[in-house]
PDB file of C-alpha atoms and ligand atoms in Angstrom:
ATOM      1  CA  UNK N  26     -12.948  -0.444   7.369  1.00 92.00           C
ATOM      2  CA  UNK N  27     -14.505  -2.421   5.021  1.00 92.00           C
ATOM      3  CA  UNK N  28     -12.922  -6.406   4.703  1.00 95.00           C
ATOM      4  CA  UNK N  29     -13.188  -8.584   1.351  1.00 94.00           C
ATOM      5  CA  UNK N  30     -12.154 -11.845   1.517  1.00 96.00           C
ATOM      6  CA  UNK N  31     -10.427 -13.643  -1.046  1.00 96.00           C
ATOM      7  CA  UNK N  32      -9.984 -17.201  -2.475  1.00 96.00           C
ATOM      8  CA  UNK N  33      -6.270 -16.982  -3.787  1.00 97.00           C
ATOM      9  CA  UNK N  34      -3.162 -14.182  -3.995  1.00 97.00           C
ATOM     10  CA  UNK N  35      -4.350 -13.737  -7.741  1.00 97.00           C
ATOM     11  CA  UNK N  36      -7.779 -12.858  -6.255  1.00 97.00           C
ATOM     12  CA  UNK N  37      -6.603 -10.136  -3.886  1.00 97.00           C
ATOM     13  CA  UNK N  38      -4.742  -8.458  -6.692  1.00 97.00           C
ATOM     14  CA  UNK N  39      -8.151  -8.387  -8.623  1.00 96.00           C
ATOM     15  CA  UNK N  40     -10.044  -6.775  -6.595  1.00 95.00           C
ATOM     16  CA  UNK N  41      -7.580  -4.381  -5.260  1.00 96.00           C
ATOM     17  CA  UNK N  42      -6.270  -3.986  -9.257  1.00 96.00           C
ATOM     18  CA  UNK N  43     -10.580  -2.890 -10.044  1.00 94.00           C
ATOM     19  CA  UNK N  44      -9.997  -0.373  -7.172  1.00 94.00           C
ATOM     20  CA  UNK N  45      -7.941   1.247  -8.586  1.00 96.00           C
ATOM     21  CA  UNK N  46      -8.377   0.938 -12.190  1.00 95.00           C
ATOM     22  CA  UNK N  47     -12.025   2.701 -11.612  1.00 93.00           C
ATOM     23  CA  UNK N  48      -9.959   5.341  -9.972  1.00 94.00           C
ATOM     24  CA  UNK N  49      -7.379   5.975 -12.717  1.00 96.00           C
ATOM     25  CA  UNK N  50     -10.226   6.112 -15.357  1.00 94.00           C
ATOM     26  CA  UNK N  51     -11.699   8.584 -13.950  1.00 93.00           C
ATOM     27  CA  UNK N  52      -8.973  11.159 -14.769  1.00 95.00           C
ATOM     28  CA  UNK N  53      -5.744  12.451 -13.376  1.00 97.00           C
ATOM     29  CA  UNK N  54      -4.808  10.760 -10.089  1.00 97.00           C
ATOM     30  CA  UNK N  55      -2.355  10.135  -7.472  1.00 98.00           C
ATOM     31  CA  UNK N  56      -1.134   6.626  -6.009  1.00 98.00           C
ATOM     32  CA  UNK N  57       0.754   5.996  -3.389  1.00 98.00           C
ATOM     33  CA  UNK N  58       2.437   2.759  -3.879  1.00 98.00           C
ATOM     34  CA  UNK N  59       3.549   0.413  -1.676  1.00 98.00           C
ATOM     35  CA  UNK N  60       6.638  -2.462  -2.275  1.00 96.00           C
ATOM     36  CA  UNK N  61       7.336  -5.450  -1.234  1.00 92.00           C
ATOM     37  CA  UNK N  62       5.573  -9.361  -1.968  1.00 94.00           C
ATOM     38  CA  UNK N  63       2.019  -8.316  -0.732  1.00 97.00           C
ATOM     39  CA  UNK N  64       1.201  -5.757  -3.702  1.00 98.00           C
ATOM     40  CA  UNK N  65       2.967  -8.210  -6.711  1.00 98.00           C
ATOM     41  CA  UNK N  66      -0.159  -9.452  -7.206  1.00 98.00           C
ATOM     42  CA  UNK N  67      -2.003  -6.557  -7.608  1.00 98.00           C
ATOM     43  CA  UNK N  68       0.604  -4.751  -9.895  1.00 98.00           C
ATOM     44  CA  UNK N  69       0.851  -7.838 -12.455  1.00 98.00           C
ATOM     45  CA  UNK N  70      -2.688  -7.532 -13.061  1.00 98.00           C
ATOM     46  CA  UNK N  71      -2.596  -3.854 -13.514  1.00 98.00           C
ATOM     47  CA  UNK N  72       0.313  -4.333 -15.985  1.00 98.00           C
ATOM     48  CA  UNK N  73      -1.616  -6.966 -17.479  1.00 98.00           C
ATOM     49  CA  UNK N  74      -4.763  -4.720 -17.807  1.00 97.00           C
ATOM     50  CA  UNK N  75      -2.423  -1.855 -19.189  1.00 98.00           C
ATOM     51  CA  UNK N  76      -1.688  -4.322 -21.565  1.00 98.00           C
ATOM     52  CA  UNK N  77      -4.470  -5.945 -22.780  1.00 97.00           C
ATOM     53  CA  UNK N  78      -7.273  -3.574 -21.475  1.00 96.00           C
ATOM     54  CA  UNK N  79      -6.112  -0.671 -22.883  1.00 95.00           C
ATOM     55  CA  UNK N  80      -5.890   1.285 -18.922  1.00 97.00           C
ATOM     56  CA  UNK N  81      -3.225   3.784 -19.003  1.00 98.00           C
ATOM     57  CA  UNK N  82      -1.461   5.318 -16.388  1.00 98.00           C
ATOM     58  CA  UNK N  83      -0.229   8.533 -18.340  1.00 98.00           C
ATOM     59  CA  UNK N  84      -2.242  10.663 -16.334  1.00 98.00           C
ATOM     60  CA  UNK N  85      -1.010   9.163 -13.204  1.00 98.00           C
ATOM     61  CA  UNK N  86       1.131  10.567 -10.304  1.00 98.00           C
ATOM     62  CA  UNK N  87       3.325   8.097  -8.035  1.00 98.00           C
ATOM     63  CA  UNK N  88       4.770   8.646  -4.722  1.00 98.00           C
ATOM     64  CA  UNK N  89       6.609   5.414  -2.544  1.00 98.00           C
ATOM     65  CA  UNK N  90       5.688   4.953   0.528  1.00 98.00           C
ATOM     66  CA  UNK N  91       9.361   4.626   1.896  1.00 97.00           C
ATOM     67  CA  UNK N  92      13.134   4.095   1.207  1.00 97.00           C
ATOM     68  CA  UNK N  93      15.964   2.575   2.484  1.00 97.00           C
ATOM     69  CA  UNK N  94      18.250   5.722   3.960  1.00 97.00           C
ATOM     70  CA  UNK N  95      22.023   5.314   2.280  1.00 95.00           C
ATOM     71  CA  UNK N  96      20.775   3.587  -0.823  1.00 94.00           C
ATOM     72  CA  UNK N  97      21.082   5.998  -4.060  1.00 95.00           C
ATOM     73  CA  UNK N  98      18.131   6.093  -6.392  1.00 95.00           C
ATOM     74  CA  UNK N  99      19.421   3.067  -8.858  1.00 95.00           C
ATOM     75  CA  UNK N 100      20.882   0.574  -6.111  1.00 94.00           C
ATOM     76  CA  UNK N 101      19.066  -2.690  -7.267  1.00 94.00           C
ATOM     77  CA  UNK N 102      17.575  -2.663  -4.190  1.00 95.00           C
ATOM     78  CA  UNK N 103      16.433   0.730  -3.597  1.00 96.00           C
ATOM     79  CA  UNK N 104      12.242   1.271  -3.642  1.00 97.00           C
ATOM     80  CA  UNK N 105      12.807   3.614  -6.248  1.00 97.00           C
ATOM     81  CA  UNK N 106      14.507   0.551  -8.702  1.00 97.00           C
ATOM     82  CA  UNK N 107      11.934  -1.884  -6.948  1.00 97.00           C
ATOM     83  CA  UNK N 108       8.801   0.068  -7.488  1.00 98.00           C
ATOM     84  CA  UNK N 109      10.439   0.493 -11.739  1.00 98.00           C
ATOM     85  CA  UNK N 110      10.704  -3.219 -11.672  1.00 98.00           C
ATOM     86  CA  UNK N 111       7.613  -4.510 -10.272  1.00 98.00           C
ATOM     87  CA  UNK N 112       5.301  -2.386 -11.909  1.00 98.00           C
ATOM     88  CA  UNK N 113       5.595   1.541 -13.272  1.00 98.00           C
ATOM     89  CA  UNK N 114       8.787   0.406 -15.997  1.00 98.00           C
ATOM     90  CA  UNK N 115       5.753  -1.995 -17.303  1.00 98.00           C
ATOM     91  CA  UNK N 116       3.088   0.596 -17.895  1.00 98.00           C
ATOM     92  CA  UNK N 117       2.891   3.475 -19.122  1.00 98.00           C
ATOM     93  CA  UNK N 118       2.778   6.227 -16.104  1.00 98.00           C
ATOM     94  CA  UNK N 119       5.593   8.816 -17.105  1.00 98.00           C
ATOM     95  CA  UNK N 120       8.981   8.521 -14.697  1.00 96.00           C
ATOM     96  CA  UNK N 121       9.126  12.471 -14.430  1.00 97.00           C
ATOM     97  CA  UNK N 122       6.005  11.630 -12.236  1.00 98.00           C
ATOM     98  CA  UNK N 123       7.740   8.739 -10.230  1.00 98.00           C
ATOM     99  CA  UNK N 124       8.376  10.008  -6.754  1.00 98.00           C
ATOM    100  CA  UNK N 125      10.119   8.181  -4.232  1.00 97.00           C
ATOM    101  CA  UNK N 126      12.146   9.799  -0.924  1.00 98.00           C
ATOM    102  CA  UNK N 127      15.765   9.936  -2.208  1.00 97.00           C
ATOM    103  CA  UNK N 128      17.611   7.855   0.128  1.00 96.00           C
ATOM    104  CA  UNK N 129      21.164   9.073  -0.057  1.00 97.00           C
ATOM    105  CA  UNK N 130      20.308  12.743   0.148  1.00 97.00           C
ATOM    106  CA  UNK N 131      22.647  14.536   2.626  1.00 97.00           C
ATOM    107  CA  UNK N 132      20.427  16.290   5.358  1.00 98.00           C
ATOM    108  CA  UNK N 133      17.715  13.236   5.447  1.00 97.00           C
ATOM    109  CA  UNK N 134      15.681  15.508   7.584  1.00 97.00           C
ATOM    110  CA  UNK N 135      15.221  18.122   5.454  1.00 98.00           C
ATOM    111  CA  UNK N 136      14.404  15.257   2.586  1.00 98.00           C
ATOM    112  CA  UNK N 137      11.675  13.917   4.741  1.00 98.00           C
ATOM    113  CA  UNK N 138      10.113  17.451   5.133  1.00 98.00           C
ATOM    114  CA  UNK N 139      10.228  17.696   1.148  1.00 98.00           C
ATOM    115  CA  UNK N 140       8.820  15.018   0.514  1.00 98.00           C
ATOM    116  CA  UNK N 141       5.898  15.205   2.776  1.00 98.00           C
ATOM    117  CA  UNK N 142       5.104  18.707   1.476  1.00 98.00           C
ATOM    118  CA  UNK N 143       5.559  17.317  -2.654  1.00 98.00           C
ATOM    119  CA  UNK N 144       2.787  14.910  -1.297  1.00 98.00           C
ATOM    120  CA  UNK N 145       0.667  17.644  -0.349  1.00 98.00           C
ATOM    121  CA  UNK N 146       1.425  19.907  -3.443  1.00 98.00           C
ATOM    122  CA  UNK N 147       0.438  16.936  -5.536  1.00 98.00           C
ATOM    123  CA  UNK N 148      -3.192  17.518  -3.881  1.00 97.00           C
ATOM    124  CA  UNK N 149      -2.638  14.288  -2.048  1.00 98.00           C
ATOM    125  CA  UNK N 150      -2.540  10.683  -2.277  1.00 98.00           C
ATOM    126  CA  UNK N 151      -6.193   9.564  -3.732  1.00 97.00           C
ATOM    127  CA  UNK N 152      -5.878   5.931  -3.545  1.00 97.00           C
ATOM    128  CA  UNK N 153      -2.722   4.603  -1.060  1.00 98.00           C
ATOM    129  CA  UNK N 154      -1.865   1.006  -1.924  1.00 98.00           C
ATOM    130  CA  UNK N 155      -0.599  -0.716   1.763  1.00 98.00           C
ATOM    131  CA  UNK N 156       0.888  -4.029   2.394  1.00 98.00           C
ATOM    132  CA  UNK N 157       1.071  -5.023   6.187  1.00 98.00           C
ATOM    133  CA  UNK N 158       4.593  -6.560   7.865  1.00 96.00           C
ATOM    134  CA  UNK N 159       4.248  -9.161  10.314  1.00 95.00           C
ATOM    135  CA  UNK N 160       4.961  -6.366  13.127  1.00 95.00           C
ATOM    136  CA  UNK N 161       2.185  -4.685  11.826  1.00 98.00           C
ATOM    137  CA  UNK N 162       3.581  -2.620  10.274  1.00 97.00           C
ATOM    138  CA  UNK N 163       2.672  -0.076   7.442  1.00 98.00           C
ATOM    139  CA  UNK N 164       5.380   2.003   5.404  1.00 97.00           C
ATOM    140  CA  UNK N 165       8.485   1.517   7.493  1.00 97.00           C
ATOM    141  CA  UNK N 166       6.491   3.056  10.398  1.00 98.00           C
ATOM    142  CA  UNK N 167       7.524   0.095  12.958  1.00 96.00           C
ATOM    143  CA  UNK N 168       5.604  -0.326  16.223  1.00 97.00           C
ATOM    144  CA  UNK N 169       5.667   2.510  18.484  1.00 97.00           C
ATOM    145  CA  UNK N 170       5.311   4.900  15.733  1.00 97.00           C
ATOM    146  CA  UNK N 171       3.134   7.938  16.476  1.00 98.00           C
ATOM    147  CA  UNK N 172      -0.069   7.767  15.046  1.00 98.00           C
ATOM    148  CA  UNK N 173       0.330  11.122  13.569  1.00 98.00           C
ATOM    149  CA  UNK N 174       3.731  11.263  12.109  1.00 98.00           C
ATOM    150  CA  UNK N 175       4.848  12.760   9.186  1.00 98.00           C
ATOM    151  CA  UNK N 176       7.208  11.820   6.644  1.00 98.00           C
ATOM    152  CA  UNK N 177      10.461  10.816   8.620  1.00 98.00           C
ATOM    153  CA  UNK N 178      13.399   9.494   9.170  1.00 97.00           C
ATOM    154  CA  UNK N 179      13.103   5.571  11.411  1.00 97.00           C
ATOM    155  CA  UNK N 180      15.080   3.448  12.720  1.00 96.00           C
ATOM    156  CA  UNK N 181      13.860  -0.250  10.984  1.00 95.00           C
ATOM    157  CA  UNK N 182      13.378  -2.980  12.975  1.00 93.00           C
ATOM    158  CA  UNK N 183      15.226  -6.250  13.679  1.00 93.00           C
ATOM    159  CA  UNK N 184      12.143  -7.846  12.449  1.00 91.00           C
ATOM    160  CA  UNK N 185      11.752  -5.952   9.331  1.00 91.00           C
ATOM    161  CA  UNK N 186      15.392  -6.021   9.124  1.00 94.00           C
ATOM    162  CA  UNK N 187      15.811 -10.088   9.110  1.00 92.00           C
ATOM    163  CA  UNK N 188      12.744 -10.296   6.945  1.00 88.00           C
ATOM    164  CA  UNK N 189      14.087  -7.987   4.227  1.00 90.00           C
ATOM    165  CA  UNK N 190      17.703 -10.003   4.469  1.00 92.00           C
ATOM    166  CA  UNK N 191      17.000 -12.434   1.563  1.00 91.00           C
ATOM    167  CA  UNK N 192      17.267  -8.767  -0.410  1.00 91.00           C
ATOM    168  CA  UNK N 193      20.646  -8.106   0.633  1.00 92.00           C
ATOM    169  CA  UNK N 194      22.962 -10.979   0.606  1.00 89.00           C
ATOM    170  CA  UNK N 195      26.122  -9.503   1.820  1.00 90.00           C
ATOM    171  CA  UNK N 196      24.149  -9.101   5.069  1.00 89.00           C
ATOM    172  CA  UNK N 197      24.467  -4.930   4.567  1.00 91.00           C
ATOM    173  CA  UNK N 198      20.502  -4.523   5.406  1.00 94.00           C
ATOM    174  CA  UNK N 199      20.341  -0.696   5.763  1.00 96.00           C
ATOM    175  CA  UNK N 200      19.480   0.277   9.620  1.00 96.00           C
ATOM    176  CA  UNK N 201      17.633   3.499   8.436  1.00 97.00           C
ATOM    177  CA  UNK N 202      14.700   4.219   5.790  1.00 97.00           C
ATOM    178  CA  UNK N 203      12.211   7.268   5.106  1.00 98.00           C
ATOM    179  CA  UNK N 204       9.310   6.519   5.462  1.00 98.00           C
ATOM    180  CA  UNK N 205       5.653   8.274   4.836  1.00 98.00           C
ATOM    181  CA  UNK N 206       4.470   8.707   8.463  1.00 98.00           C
ATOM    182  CA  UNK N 207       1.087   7.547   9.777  1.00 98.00           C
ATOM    183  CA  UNK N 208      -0.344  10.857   9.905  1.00 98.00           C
ATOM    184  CA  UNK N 209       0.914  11.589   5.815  1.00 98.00           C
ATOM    185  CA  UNK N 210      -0.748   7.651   5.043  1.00 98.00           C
ATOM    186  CA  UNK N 211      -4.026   8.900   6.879  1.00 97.00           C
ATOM    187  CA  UNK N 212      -4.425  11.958   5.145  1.00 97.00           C
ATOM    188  CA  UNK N 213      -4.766   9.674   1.401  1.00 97.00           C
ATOM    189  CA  UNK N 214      -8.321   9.738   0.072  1.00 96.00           C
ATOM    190  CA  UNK N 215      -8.811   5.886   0.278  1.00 96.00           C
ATOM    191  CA  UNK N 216      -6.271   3.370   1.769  1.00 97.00           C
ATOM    192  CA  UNK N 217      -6.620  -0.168  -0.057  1.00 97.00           C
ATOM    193  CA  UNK N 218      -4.415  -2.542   2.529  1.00 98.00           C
ATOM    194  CA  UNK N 219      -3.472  -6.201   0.893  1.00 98.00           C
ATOM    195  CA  UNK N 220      -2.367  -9.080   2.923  1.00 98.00           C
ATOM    196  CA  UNK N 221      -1.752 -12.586   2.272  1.00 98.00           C
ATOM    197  CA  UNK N 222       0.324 -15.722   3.976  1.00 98.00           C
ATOM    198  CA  UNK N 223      -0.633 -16.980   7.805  1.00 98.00           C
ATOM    199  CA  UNK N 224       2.801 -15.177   8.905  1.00 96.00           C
ATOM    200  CA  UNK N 225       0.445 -11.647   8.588  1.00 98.00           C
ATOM    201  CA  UNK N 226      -2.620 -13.647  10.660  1.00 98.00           C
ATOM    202  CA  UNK N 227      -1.744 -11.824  13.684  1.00 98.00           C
ATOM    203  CA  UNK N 228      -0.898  -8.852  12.587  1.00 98.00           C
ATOM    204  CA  UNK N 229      -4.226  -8.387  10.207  1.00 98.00           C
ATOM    205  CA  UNK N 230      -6.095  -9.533  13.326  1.00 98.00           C
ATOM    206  CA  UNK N 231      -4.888  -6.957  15.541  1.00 98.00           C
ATOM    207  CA  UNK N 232      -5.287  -4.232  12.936  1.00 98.00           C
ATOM    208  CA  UNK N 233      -8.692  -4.986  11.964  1.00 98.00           C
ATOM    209  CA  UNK N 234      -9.933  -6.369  15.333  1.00 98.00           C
ATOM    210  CA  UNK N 235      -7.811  -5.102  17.640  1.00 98.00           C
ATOM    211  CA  UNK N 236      -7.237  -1.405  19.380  1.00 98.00           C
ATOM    212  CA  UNK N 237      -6.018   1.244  17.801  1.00 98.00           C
ATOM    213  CA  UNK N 238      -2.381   1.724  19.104  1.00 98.00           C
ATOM    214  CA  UNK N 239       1.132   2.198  18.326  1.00 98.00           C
ATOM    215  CA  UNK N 240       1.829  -1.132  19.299  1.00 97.00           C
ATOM    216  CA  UNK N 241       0.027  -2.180  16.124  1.00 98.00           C
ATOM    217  CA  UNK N 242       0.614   0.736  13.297  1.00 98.00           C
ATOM    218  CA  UNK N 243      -1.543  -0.388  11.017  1.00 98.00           C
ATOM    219  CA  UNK N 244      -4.644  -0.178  13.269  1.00 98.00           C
ATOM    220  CA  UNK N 245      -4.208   3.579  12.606  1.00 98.00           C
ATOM    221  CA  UNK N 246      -6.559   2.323   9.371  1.00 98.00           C
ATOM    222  CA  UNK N 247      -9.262   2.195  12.076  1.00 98.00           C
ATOM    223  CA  UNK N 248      -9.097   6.090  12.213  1.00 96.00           C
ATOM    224  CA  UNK N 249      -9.090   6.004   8.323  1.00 95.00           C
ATOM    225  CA  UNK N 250     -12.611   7.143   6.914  1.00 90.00           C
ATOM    226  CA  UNK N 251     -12.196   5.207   3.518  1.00 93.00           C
ATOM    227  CA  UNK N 252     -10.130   2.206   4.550  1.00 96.00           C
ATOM    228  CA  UNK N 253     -10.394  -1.549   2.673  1.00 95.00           C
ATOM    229  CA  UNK N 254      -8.563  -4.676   3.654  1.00 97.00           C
ATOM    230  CA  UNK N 255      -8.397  -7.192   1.062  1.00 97.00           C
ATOM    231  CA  UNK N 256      -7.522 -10.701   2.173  1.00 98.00           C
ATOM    232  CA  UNK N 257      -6.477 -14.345   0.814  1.00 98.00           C
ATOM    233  CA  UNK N 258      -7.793 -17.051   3.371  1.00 98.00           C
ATOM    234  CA  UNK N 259      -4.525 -17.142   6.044  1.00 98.00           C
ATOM    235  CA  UNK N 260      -4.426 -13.861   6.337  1.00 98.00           C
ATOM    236  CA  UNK N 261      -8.005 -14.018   7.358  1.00 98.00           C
ATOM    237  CA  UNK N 262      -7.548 -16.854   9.411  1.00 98.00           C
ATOM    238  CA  UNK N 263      -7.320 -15.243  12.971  1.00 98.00           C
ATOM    239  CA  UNK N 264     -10.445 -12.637  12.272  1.00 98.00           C
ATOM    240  CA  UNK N 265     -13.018 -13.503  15.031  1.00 98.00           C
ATOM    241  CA  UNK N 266     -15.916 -11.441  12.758  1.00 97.00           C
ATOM    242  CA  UNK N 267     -15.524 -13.120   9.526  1.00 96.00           C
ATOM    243  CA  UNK N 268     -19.391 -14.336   8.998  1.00 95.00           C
ATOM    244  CA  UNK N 269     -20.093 -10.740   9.275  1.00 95.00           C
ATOM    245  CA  UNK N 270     -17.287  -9.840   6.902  1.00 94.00           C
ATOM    246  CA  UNK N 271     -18.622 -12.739   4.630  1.00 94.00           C
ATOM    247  CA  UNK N 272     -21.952 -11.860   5.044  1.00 91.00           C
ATOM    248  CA  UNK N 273     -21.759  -8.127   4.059  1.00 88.00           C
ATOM    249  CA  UNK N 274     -19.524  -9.165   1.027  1.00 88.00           C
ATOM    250  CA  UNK N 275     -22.246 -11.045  -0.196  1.00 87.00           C
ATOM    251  CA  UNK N 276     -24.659  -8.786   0.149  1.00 83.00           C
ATOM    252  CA  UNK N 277     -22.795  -6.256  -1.876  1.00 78.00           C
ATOM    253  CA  UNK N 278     -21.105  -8.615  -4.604  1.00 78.00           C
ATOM    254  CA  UNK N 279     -24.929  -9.734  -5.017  1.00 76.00           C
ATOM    255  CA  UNK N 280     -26.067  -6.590  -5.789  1.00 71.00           C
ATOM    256  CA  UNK N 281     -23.059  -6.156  -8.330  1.00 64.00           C
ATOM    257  CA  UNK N 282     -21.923  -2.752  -6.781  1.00 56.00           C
ATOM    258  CA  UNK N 283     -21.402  -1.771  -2.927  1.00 55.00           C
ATOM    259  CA  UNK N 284     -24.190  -0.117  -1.357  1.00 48.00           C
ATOM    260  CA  UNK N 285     -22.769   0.422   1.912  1.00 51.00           C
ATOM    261  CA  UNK N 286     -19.960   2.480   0.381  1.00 53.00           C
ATOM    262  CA  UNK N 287     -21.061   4.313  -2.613  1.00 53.00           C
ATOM    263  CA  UNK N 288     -18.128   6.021  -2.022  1.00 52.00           C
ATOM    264  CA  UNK N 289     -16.245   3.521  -3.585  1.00 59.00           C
ATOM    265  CA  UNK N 290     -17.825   4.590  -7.019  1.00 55.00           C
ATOM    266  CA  UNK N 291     -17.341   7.583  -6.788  1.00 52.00           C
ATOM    267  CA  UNK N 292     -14.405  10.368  -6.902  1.00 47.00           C
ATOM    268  CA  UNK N 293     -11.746   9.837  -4.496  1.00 48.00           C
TER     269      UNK N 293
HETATM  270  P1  PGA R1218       5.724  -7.816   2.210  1.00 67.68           P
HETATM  271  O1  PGA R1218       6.101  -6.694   3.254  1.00 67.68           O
HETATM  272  O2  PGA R1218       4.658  -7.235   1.354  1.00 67.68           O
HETATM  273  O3  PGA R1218       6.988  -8.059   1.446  1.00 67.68           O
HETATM  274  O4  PGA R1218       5.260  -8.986   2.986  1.00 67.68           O
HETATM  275  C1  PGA R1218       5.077  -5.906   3.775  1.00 67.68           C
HETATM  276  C2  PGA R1218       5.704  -4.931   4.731  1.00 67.68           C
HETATM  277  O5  PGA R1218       6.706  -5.274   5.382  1.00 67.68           O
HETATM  278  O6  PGA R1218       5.191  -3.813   4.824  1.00 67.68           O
END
């Protein structure tokens, strides 16, 4: 896992937004995007970089990490309208090549399977954009979640469910979602994880730090052979290892390019 610590929200969304640029000028590619606050950051400055920078995202592939189960495609609050809103209706990556799980498909089962397999016919994610809840969370897979699950049907949270209630304000916060399993997030190329606020402290500490369990989902990263965790200062607060996170990142960002993980320049 590699850790880079950030000054500010806006800082985070840099670094994870030159990520993935490098990736999507390389050629055809496939994200897996995440929703929610964490990644708004990262997404304005793509837009912005679409924008002014001339990046494009017409050779790009999209798949959601999760949906709310019961919610059709174009509910305001679906992932699918989220994901248009916050970033892919701003660019220009084609919406024939927007997936998300459909939420209000009849057998929700049998979705799951599909869309776990469309992953896999798609050649994969290559870069898997991740915010964190405060359960630890990743995708909808809450704790307990096996650490190699597939795309599935879960039960959220009451957690994730009173978090998520400023969404819904006739207090009808969906009890089910779809979600990309543990396993399916594993299986992506590289895995760029963004986290900022103090209320994600404990949870970032127990992923990065901690040991890799259920309890935790997100500590599944640990297994992850190209995983990066991109930080604003409370999020970082409860790391016990941060001169040695500090330390490496200096060491790199002095040498203008990342040494230790030359895979980050190349092909994912
Ligand atoms: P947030 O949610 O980015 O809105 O904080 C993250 C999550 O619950 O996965």
């Amino acid at each position: 896992m590699q850790i880079i610590l950030c000054e500010s929200a806006e800082q985070v969304g840099g670094r994870a937004a030159d990520i993935i640029e490098a990736r999507v000028r390389q050629g055809p590619a496939v994200l897996g995007l995440a929703t929610g606050g964490s990644p708004r950051t990262t997404y304005q400055e793509l837009i912005r970089r679409h924008r002014e920078e001339h990046l494009s995202f017409s050779q790009v592939t999209a798949f959601t990490l999760d949906e709310y189960a019961g919610l059709p495609p174009e509910h305001e609050q679906s992932y699918n309208s989220t994901i248009r809103r916050e970033f892919v209706g701003h660019v220009d990556l084609p919406l024939e090549k927007l997936f998300t799980p459909q939420g209000d498909a009849a057998d929700l089962v049998a979705e799951a399977d599909r869309y776990d397999a469309a992953i896999t016919a798609a050649g994969g994610v290559d870069i898997q954009v991740l915010g964190i809840g405060a359960n630890g969370h990743i995708g909808f897979n809450e704790p307990t979640s096996s650490l190699v699950s597939r795309t599935r049907v879960k039960t959220l949270a009451g957690a994730t469910r009173a978090d998520n209630a400023r969404f819904f304000p006739a207090g009808d916060v969906p009890r089910l979602c779809l979600t990309q399993g543990l396993g399916t997030i594993r299986e992506a190329k590289l895995a760029v994880l963004v986290a900022m606020g103090e209320n994600k402290a404990a949870a970032v500490h127990a992923m990065v730090e901690g040991p890799v369990s259920a309890h935790c989902p997100a500590s599944v990263l640990q297994m992850h052979r190209r995983a990066v965790v991109i930080l604003d200062p409370a999020a970082a607060c409860r790391l016990t290892l941060l001169d040695y996170y500090r330390d490496a990142q200096e060491f790199n960002d002095q040498l203008g390019q990342t040494p230790t993980r030359p895979w980050l320049q190349q092909p994912v």
